Tab-separated table of C-alpha atoms and ligand atoms in Angstrom:
chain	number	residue	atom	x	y	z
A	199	UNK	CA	0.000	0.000	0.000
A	200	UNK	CA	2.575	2.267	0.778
A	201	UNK	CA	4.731	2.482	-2.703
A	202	UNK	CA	1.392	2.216	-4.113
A	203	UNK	CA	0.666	5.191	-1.964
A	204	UNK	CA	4.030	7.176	-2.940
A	205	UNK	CA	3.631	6.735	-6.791
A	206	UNK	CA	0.517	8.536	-6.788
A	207	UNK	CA	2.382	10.622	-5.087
A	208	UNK	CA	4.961	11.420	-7.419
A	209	UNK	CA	2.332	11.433	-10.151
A	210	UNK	CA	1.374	14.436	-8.015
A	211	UNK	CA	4.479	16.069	-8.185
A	212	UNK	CA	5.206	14.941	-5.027
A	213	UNK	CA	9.169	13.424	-4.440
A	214	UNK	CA	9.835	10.240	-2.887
A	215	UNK	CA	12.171	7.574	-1.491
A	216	UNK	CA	10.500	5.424	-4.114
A	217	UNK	CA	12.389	3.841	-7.003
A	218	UNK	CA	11.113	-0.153	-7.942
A	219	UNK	CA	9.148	-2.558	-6.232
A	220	UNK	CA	11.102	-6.004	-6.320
A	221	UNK	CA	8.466	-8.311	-4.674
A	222	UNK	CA	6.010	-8.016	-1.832
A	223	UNK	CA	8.674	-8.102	1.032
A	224	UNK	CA	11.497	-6.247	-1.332
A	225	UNK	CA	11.852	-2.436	-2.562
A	226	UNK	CA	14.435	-0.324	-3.627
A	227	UNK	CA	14.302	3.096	-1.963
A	228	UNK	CA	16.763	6.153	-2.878
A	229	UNK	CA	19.188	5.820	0.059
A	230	UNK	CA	18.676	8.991	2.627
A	231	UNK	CA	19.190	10.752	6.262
A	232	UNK	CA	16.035	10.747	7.684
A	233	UNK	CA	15.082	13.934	8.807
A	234	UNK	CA	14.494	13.190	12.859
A	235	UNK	CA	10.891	14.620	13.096
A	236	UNK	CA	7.862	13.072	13.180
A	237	UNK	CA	5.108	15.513	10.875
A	238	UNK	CA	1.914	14.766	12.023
A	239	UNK	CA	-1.404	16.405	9.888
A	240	UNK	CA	-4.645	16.085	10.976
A	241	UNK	CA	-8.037	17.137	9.410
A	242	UNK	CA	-10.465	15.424	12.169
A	243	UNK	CA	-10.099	15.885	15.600
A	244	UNK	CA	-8.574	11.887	17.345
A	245	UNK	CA	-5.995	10.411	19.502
A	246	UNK	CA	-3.295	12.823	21.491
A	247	UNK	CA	-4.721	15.116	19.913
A	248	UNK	CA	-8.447	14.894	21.455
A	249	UNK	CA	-6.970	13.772	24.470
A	250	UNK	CA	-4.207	17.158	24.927
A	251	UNK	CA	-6.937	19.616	24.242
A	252	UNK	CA	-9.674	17.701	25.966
A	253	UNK	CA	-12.128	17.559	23.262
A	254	UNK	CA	-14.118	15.074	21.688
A	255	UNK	CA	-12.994	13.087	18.599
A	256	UNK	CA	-14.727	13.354	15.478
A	257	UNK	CA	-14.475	17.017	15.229
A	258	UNK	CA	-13.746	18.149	11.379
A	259	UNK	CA	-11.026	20.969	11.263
A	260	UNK	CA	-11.959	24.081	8.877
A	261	UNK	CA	-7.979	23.707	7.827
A	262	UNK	CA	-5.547	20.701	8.505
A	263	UNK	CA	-3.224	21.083	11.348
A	264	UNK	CA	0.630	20.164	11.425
A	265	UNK	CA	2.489	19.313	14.203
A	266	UNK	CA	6.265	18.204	14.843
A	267	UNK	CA	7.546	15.612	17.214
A	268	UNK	CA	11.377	14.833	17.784
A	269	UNK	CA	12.134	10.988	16.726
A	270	UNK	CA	13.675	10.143	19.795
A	271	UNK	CA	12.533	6.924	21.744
A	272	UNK	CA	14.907	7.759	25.007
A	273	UNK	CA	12.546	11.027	24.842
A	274	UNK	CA	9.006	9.435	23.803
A	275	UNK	CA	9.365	11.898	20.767
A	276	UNK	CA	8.642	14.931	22.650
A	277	UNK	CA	6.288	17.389	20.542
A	278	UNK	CA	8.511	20.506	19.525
A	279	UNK	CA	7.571	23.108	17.061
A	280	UNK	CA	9.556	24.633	14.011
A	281	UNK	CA	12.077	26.990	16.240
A	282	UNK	CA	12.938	23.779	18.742
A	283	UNK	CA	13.899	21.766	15.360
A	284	UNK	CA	16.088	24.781	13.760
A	285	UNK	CA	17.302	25.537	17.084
A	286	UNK	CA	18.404	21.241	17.375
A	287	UNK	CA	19.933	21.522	14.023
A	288	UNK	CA	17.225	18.764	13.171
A	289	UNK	CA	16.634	21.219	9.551
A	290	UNK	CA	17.201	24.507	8.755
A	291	UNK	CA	14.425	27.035	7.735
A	292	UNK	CA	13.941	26.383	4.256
A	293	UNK	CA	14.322	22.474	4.779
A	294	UNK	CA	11.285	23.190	7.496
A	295	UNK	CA	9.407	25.380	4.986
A	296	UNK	CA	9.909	22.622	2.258
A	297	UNK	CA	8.380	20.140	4.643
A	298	UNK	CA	5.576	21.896	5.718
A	299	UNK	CA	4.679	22.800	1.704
A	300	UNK	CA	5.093	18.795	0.693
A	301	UNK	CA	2.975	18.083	4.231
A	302	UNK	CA	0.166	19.813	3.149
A	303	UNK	CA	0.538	18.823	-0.617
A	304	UNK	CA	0.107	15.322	0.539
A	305	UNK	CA	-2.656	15.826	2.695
A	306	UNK	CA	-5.141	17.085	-0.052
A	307	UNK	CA	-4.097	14.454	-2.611
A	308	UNK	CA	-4.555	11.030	-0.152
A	309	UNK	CA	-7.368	13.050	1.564
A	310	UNK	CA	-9.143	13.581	-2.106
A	311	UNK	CA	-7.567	9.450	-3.085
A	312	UNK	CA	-8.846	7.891	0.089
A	313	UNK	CA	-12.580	10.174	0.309
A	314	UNK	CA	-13.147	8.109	-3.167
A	315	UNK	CA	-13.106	4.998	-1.537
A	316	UNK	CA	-15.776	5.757	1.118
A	317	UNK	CA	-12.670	6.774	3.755
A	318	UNK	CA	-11.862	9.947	5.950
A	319	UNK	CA	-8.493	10.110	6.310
A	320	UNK	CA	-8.613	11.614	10.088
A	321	UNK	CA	-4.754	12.197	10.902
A	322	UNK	CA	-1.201	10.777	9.608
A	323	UNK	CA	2.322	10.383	10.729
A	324	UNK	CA	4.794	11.178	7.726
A	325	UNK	CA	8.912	11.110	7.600
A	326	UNK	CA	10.896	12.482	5.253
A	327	UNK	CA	14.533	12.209	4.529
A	328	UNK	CA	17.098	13.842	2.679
A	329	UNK	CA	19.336	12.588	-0.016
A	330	UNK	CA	22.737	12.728	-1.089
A	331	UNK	CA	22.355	16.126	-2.844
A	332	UNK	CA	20.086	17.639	-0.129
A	333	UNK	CA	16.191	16.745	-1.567
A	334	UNK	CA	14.286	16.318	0.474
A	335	UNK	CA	11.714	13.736	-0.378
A	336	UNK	CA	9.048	11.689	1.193
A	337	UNK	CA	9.955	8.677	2.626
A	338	UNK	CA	9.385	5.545	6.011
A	339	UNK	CA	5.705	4.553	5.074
A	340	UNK	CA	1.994	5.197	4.880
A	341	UNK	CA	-0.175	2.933	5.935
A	342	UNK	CA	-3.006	1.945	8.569
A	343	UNK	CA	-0.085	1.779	10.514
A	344	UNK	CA	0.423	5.212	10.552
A	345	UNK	CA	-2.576	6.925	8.969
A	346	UNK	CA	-6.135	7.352	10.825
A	347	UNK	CA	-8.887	5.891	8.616
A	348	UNK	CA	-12.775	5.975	9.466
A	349	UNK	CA	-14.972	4.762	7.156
A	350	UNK	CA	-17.190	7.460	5.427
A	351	UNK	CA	-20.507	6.192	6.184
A	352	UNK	CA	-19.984	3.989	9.451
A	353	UNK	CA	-16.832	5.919	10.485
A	354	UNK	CA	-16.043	2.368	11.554
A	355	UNK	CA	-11.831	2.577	12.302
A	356	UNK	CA	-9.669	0.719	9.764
A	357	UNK	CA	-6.701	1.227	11.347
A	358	UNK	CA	-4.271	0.466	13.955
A	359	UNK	CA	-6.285	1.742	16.564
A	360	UNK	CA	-8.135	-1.329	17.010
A	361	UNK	CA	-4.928	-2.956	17.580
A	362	UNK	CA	-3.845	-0.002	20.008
A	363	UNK	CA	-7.524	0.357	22.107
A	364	UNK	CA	-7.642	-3.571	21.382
A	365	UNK	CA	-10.798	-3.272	19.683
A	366	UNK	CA	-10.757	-6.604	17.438
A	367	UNK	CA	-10.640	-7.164	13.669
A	368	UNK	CA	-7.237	-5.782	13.117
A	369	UNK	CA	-6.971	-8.095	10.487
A	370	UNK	CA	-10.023	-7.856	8.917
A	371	UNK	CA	-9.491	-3.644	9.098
A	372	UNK	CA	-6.416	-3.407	7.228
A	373	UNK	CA	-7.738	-6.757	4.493
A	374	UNK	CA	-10.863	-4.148	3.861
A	375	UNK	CA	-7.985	-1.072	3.259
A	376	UNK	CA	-6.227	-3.243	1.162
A	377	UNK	CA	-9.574	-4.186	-0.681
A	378	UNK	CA	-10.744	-0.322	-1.042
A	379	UNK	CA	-7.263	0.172	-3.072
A	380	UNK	CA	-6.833	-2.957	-5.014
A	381	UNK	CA	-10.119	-4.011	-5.541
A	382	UNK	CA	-10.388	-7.760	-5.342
B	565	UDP	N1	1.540	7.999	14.419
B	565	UDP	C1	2.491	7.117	13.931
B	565	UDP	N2	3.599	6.859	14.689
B	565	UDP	C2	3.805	7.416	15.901
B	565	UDP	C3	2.828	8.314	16.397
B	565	UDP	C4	1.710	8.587	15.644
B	565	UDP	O1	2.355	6.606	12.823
B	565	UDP	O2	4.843	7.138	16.533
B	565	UDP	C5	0.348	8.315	13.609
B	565	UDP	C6	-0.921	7.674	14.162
B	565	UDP	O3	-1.175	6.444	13.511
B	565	UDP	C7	-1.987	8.673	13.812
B	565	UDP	C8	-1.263	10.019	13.780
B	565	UDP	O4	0.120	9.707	13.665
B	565	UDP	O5	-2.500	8.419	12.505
B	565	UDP	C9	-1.504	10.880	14.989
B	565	UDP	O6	-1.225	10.137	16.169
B	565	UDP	P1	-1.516	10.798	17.587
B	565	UDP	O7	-0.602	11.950	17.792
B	565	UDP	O8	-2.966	11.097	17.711
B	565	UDP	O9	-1.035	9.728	18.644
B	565	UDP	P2	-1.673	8.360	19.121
B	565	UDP	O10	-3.095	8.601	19.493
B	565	UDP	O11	-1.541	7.443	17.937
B	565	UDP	O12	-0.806	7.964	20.270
């Protein structure tokens, strides 16, 4: 799902990590530093999200949000915001600025992709790295692993948060995502 995922991407104009998938367990990737933040956008209020501000989830946001955490397990990836990261040396401004652009970019093509296939997708986790010659492309995954989907009638969660709140039908979620994109 996920190089699926990135070529539409790049059909979008969108840069990747993505080069060739080999088989199902096997792809080649363009080799880069990953950049060590965590860019979390969200259109629908859920998660630490809900539970830092106290409010219910389900809430649909006017505009997406973005948010920054520091990959750093020692630290639980501490939440830090675009100053804390140039300040860390983690990016500099325009690296930041570049991030936040492709962020967004991404947002309204999987949001438009995924709202096709009778799913809201509520919040996502993305990583991006940087290659030899500086680009800075998309890279890590996306996935019900790290993507909120609700189902656009039921809002029914087919993701990993029925894994996480140990809901059930973990399986069964992520064979129906799989379904929605491949068909049969
Ligand atoms: N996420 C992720 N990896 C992480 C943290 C979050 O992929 O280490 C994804 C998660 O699947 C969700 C989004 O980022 O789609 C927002 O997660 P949130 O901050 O609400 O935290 P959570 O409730 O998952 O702890």
């Amino acid at each position: 799902m996920s190089n699926f995922l990135m070529q539409i991407l790049e059909k979008e104009g969108v840069p990747t990590h993505f080069v060739e998938e080999l088989n199902d367990r096997e792809t080649v990737v363009k080799k880069v530093s990953i950049v060590p933040l965590e860019v979390i956008i969200r259109n629908i209020s859920a998660g630490s999200f809900a539970k830092r501000f106290g409010v219910e989830e389900g809430i649909v946001f006017d505009e997406p949000t973005i948010e920054f955490s520091y990959k750093n397990d020692d630290l639980h990836d501490p939440l830090m915001n675009a100053y804390h990261a140039i300040a860390l040396k983690l990016a500099t401004r325009e690296e930041i600025e570049q991030i936040k652009s492709m962020a967004f970019k991404i947002n309204d093509v999987l949001k438009a992709y995924f709202l096709k296939l009778g799913v809201k997708l509520v919040d996502f986790k993305l990583e991006f790295g940087k290659t030899a010659d500086g680009t800075i492309v998309l890279a890590d995954e996306i996935s019900p692993d790290t993507c909120r989907f609700w189902d656009a009638q039921t809002n029914e969660k087919l993701d990993k948060d029925r894994f996480r709140r140990d809901m059930g039908g973990v399986e069964d979620a992520y064979k129906e995502m799989m379904h929605r994109v491949f068909g049969d």
